[in-house]
Coordinates of C-alpha atoms and ligand atoms in Angstrom, one line a residue:
X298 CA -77.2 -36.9 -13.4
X299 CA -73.4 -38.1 -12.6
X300 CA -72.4 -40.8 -10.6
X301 CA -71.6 -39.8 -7.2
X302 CA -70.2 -40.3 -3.7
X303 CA -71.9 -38.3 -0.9
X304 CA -70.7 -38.1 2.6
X305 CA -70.7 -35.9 5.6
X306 CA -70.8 -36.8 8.7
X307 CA -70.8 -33.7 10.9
X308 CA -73.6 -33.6 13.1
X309 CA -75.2 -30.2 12.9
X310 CA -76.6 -28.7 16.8
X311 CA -78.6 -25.7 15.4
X312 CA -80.8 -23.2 17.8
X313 CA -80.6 -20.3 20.0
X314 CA -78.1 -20.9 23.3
X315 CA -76.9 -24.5 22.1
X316 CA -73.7 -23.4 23.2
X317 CA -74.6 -25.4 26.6
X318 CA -74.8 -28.7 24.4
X319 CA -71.1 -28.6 23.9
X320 CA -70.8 -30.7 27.3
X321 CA -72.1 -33.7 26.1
X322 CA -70.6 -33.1 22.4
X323 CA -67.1 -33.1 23.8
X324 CA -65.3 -36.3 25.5
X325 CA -65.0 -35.5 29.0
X326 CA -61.8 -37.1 29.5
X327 CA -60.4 -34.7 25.9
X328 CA -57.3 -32.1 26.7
X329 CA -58.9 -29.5 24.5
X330 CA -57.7 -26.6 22.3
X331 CA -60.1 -23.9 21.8
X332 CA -59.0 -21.8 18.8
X333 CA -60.3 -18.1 18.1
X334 CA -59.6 -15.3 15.9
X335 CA -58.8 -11.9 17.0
X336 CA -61.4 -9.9 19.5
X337 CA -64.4 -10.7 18.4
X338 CA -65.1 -13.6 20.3
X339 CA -64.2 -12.6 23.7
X340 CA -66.2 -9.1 23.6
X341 CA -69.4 -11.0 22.5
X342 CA -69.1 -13.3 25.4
X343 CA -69.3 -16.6 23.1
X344 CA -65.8 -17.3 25.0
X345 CA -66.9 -17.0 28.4
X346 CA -70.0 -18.9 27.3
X347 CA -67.8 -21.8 26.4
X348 CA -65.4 -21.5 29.5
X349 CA -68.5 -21.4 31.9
X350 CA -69.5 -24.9 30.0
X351 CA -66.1 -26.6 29.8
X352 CA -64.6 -24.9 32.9
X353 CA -64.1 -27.7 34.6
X354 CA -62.2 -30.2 31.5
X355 CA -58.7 -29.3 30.7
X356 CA -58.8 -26.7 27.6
X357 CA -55.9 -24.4 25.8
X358 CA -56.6 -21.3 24.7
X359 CA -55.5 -20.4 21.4
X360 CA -56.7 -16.8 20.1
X361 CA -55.3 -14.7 17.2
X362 CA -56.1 -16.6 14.5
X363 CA -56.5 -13.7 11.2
X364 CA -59.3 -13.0 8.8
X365 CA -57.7 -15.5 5.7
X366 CA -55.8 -17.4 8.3
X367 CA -52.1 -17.5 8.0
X368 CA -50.2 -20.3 7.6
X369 CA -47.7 -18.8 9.9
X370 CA -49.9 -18.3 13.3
X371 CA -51.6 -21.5 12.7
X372 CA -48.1 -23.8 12.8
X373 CA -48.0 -21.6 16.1
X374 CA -50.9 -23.8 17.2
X375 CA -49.6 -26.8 16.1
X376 CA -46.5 -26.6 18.3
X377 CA -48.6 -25.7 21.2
X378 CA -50.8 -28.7 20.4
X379 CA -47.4 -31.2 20.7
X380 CA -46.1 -29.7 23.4
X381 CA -49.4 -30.0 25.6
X382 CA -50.7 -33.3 24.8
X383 CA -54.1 -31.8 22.7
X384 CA -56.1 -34.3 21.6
X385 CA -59.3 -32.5 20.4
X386 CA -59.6 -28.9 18.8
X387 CA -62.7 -26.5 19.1
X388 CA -63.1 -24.0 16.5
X389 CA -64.8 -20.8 17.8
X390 CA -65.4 -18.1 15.2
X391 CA -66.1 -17.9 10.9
X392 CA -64.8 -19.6 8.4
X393 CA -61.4 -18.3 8.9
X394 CA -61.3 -20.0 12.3
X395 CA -62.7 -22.8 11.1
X396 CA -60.5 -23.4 8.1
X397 CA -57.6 -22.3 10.0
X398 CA -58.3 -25.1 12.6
X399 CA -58.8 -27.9 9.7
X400 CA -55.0 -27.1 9.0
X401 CA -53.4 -27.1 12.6
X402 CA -55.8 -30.5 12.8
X403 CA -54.3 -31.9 9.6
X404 CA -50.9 -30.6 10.3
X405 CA -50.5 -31.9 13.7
X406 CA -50.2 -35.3 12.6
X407 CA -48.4 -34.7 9.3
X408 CA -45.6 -36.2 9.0
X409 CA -44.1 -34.1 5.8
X410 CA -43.5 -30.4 5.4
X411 CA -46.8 -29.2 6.4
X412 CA -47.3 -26.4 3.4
X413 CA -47.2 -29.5 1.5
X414 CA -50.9 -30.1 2.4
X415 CA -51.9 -27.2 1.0
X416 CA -49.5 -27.7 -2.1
X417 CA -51.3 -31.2 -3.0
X418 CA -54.5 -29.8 -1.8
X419 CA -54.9 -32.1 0.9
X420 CA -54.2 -35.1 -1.1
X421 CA -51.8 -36.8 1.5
X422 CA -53.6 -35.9 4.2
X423 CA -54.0 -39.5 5.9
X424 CA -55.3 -38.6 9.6
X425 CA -56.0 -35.3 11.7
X426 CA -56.8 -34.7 15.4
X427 CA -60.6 -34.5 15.8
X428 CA -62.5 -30.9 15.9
X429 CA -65.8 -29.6 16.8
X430 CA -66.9 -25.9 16.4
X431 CA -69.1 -23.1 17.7
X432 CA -69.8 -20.9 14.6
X433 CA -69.9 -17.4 14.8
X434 CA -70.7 -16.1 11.1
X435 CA -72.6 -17.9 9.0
X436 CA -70.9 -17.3 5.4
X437 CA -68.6 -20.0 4.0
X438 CA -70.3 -23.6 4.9
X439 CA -66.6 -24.5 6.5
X440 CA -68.9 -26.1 9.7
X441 CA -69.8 -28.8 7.3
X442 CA -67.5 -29.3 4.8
X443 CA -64.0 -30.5 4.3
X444 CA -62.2 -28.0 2.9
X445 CA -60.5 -24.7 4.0
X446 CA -58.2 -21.8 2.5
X447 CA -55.4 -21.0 3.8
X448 CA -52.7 -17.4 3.3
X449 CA -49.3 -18.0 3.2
X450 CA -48.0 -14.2 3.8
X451 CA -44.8 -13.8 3.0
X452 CA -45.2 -15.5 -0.6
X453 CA -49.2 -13.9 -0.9
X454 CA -50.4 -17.4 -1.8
X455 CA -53.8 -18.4 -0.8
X456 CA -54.2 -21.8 -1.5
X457 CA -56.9 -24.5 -0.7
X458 CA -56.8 -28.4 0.6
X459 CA -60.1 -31.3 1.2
X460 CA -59.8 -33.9 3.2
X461 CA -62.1 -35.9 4.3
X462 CA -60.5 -36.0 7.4
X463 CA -61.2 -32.4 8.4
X464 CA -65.0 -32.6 8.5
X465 CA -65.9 -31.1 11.4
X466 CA -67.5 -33.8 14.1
X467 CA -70.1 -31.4 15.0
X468 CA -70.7 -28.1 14.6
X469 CA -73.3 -25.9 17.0
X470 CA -75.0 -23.2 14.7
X471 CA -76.6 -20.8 17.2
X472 CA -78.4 -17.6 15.0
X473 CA -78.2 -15.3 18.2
X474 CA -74.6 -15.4 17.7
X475 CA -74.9 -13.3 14.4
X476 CA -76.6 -10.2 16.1
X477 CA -73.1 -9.1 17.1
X478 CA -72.1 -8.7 13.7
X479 CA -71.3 -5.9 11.5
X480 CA -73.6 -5.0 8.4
X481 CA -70.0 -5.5 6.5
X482 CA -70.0 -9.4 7.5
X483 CA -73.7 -9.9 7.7
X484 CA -73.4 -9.0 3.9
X485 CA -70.4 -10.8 2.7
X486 CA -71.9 -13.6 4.2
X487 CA -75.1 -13.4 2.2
X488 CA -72.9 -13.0 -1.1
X489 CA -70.5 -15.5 -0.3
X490 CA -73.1 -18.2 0.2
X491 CA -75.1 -16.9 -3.0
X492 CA -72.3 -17.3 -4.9
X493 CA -71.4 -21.3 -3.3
X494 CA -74.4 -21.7 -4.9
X495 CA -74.0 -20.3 -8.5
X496 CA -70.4 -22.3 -8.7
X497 CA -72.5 -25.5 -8.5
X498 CA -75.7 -24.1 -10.1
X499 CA -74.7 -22.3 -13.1
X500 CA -73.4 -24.5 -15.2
X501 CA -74.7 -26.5 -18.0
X502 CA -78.2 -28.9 -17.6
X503 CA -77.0 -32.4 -16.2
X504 CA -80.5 -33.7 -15.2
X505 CA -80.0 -32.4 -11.5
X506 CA -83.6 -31.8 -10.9
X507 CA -83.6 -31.9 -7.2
X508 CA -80.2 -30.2 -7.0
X509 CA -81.1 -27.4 -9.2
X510 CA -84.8 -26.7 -7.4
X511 CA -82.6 -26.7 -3.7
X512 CA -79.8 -24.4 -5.3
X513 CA -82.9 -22.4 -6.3
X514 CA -84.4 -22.1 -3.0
X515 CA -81.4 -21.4 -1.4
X516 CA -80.6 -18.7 -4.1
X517 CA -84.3 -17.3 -3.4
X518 CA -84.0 -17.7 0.0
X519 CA -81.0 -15.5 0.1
X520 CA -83.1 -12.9 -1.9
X521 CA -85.7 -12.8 0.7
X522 CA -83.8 -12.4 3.6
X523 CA -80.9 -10.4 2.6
X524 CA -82.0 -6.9 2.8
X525 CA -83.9 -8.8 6.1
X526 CA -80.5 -9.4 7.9
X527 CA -79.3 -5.6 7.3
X528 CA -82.3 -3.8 8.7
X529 CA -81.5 -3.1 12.5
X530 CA -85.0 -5.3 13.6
X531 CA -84.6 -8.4 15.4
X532 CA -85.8 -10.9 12.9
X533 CA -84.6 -14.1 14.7
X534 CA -86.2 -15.9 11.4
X535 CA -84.5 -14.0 9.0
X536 CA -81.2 -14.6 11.3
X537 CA -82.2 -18.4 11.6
X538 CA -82.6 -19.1 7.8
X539 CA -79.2 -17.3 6.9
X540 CA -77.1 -19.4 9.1
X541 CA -78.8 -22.8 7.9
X542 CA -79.0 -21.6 4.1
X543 CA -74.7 -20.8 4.4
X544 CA -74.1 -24.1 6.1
X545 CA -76.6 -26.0 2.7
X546 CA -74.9 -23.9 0.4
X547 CA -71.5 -25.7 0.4
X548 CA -71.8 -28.9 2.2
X549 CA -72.1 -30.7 -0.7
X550 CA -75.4 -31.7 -1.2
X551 CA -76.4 -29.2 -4.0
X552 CA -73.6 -30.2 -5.8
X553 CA -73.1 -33.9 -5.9
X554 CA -73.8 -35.5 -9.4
X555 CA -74.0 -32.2 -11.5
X556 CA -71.2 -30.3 -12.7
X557 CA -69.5 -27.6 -11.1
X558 CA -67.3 -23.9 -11.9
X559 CA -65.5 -22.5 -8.8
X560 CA -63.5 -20.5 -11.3
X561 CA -65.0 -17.1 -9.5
X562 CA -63.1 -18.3 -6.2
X563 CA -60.4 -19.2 -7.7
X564 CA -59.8 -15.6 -9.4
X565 CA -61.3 -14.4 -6.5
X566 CA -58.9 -15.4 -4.0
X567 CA -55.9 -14.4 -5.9
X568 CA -57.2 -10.5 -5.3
X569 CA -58.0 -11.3 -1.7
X570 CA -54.2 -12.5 -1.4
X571 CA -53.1 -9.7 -3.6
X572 CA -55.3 -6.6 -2.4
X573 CA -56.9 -8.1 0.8
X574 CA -60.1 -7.3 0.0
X575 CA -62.5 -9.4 1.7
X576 CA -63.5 -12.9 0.3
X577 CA -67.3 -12.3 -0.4
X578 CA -66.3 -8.9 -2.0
X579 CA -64.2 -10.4 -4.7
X580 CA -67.0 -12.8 -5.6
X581 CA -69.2 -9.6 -6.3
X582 CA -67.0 -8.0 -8.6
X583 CA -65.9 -11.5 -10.3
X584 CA -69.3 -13.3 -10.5
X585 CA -71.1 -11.1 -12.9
X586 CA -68.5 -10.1 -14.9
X587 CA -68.1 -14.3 -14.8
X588 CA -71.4 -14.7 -16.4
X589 CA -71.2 -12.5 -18.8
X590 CA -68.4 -13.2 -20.5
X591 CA -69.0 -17.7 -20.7
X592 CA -72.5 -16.8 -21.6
X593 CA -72.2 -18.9 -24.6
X594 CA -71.2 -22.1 -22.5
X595 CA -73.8 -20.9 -19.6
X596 CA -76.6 -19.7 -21.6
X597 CA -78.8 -22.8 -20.5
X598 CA -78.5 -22.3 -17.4
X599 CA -78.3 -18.8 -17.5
X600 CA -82.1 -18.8 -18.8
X601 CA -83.4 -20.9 -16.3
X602 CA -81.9 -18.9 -13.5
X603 CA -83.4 -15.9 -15.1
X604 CA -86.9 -17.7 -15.4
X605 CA -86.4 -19.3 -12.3
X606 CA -84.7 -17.4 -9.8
X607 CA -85.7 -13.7 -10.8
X608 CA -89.2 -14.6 -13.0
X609 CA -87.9 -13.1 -15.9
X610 CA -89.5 -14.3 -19.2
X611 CA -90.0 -11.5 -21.3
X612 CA -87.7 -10.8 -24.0
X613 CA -84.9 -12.5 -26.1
X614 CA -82.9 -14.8 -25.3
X615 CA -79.7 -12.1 -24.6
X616 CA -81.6 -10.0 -23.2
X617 CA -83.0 -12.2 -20.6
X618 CA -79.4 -13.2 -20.0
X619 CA -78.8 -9.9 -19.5
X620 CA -81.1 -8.8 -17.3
X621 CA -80.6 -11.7 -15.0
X622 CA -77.0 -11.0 -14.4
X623 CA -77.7 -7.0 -13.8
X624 CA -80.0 -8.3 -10.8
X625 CA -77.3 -10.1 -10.0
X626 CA -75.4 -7.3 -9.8
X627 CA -78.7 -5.2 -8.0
X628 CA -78.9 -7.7 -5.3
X629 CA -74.8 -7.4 -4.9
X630 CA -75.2 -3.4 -4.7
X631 CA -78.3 -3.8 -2.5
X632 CA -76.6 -5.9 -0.1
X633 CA -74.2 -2.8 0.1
X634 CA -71.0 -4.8 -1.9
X635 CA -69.4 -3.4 -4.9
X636 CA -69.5 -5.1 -8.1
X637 CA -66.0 -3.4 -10.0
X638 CA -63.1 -3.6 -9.2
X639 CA -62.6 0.4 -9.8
X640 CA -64.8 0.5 -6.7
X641 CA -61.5 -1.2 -5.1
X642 CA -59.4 1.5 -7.4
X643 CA -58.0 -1.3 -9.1
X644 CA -57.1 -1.2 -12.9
X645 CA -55.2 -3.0 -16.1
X646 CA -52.3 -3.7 -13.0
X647 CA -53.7 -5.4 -11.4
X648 CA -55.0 -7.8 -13.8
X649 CA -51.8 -8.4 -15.0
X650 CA -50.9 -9.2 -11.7
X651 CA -53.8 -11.5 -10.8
X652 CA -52.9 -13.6 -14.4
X653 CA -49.6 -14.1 -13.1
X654 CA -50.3 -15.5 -9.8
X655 CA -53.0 -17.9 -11.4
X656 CA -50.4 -19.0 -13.7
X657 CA -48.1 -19.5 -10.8
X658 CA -50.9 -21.4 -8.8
X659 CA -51.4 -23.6 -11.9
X660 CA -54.7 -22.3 -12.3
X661 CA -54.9 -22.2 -16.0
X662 CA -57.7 -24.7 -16.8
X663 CA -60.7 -23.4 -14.5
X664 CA -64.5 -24.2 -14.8
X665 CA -66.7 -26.4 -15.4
X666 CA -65.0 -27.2 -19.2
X667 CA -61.6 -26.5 -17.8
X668 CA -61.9 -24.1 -20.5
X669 CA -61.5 -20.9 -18.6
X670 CA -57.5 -20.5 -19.6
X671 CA -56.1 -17.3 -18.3
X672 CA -56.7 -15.9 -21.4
X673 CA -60.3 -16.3 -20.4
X674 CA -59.5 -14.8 -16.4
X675 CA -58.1 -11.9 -18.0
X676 CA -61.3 -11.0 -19.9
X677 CA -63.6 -11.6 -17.0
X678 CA -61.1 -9.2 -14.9
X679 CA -61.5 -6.9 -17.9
X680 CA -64.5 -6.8 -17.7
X681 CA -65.8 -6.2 -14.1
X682 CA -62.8 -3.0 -14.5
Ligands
LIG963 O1 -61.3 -12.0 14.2 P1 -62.5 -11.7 15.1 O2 -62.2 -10.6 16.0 O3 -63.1 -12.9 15.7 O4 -63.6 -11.0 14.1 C1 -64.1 -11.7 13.0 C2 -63.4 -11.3 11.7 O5 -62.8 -10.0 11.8 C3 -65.5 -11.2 12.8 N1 -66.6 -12.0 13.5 C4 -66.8 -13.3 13.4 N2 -67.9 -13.6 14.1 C5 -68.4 -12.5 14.7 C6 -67.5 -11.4 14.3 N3 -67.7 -10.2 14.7 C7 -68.8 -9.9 15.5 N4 -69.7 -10.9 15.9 C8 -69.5 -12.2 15.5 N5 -70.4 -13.2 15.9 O6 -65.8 -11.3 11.4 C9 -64.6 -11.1 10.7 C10 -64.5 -12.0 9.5 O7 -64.4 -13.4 9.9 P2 -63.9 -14.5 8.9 O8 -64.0 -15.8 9.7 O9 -62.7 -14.1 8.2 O10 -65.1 -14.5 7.8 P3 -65.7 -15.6 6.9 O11 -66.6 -16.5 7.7 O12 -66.3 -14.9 5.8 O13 -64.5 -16.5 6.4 C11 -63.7 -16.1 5.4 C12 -62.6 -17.1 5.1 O14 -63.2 -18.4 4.7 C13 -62.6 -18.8 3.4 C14 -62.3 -17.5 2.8 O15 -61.4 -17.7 1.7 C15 -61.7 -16.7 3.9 O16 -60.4 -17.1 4.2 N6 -63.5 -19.7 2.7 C16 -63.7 -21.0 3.2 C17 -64.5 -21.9 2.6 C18 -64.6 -23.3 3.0 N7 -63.8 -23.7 4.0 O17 -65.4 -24.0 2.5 C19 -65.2 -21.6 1.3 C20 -65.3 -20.1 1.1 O18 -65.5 -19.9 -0.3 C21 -64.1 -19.3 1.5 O19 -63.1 -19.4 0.5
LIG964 ZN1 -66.7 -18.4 -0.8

């Protein structure tokens, strides 16, 4: 295993109606900024929720904030913030909320240029105003971690940033809140955690054994519940495991002290900034074609995910390699999320096109080798044409 550092100190409030917790989780004395995305929130009654608990404190009201937040609304916030004395932001919504508040919290007290932040990933970042949120989609693990992604439109850049000083102080997970949602998100979340999990799982063997049996059992967890989550039953259990698996996924714990890829994402959210396809659908299509192509480098790992994961030990070695990433690509399908991107009518263009923003963002060294050069990208796009 590798030497590590782990750290997280959001406290996690998880059950039905927890939303009522939020008046001992705030400060009562805080001048408050509550931060939304577009209607979402409002029609599901999570905001009036939240009013009827904090009526009585002094709290902004922010809404707007886009799907792949845009650098561009958010510094909207952050003048608002300077203007009205906030001290303390709550995030009410999905990963885009939550990422987009991370930035107006970091940028607030920034002294520089604030796209800077993103430009040194967050590197510079020495303080940020303190945040709490109410999650609303369980997908992206934002309500515990300490990064976020952030669109710049005019330039189509989608870039990332950690700090340590964007954790989230707390973070109520409530699984009630994800009845509301559309199949569309309900699946995107499934894949987007799944795949959180194969960018720290599927590497090579570094003596993880704890982290690879939890990246296992969240990876067979999502299997279970999945097709759960679409049916229209009420399956408060299949509702309650999805939004705790998506918070484990990426908050650090699976991957501290083993190697990790993130080389999907990172082609991934090029095409999100290019075609604005969804984030979890551009994992789908990149994943397995991902897989397939570093099988070499992967094949390890690859094995015991097939043996593991999907209890496949028949066969040779390629082939069980190969069957393991075509239920990969099963579960993808099943969970209603293409797996080419000719399903998005996208062709040889736009590879070129995604090459050429990854060389502009520098991303020319990806994986867990940094060997994925964009020679590499450009055969993984090729092949999931
Ligand atoms: O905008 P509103 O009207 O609120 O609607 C939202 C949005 O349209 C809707 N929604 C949210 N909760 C709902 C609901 N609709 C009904 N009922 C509810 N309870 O869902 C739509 C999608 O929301 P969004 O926040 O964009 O989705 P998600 O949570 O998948 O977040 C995606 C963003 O997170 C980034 C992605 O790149 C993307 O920008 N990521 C952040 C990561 C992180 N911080 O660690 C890691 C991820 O890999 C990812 O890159
Ligand atoms: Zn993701």
């Amino acid at each position: 295993m590798q030497n590590f550092t782990f750290y997280n100190p959001t406290k996690i409030v998880f059950g039905q109606n927890s939303v009522e917790q939020l008046e001992t989780l705030i400060a009562s004395d805080a001048r408050i900024m509550m931060i939304y995305g577009g209607q979402s929130a409002e029609k599901t009654g999570t905001l009036k929720e939240i009013r009827d608990v904090l009526g009585h404190r002094i709290v902004k009201e922010f809404g707007g904030v886009e799907p792949n937040p845009r650098y561009e609304t958010l510094m909207r916030a952050v003048e608002l913030i300077k203007s009205n004395d906030i001290d303390y932001l709550l995030a009410v919504g999905g990963g885009s909320v939550i990422d987009g508040t991370k930035f107006i919290a970091a940028a607030a007290l920034y002294t520089g240029e604030p796209w800077n932040i993103l430009k040194n990933q967050g590197a510079d970042v020495e303080q940020a105003l303190a945040f709490g949120c109410v999650l609303t989609l369980p997908a992206t693990g934002s309500e515990m971690n300490a990064g976020a992604v952030i669109t710049r439109g005019e330039t189509q850049d989608k870039l990332f940033f950690n700090s340590t000083h964007v954790f989230p102080q707390f973070s109520i997970l409530d699984p009630l809140k994800t009845y509301t949602l559309p199949e569309r998100q309900l699946a995107n979340g499934v894949v987007d955690a799944f795949t959180h999990v194969m960018e720290q799982y599927l590497t090579y063997p570094a003596g993880g054994y704890i982290q690879d049996r939890m990246a296992e059992g969240l990876l067979q967890t999502l299997i279970e519940i999945g097709p759960r989550v679409l049916s229209a039953e009420k399956d408060d259990e299949a509702r309650a495991n999805l939004m705790w698996v998506a918070t484990l996924a990426l908050n650090g714990l699976i991957g501290a002290g083993v190697p990790q890829d993130w080389s999907t994402h990172m082609i991934g959210h090029e095409l999100t900034a290019l075609y604005e396809i969804d984030h979890a659908r551009t994992l789908a299509v990149v994943l397995p074609a991902n897989l397939s192509v570093r099988r070499e480098s992967k094949a390890a790992k690859l094995l015991q995910y097939a043996e593991r994961v999907w209890q496949i030990r028949e066969g040779s070695e390629q082939a069980r390699i190969d069957a393991a990433i075509e239920q990969t690509k099963a579960f993808f399908k099943a969970m209603g999320i293409p797996t080419q991107l000719g399903d998005y009518d996208l062709g040889h263009e736009a590879i070129d096109k995604v090459v050429a923003q990854l060389e502009h963002h520098g991303m020319t060294a990806l994986g867990e080798h940094s060997d994925v050069t964009l020679a590499i990208s450009r055969q993984i796009l090729e092949k999931a044409l």
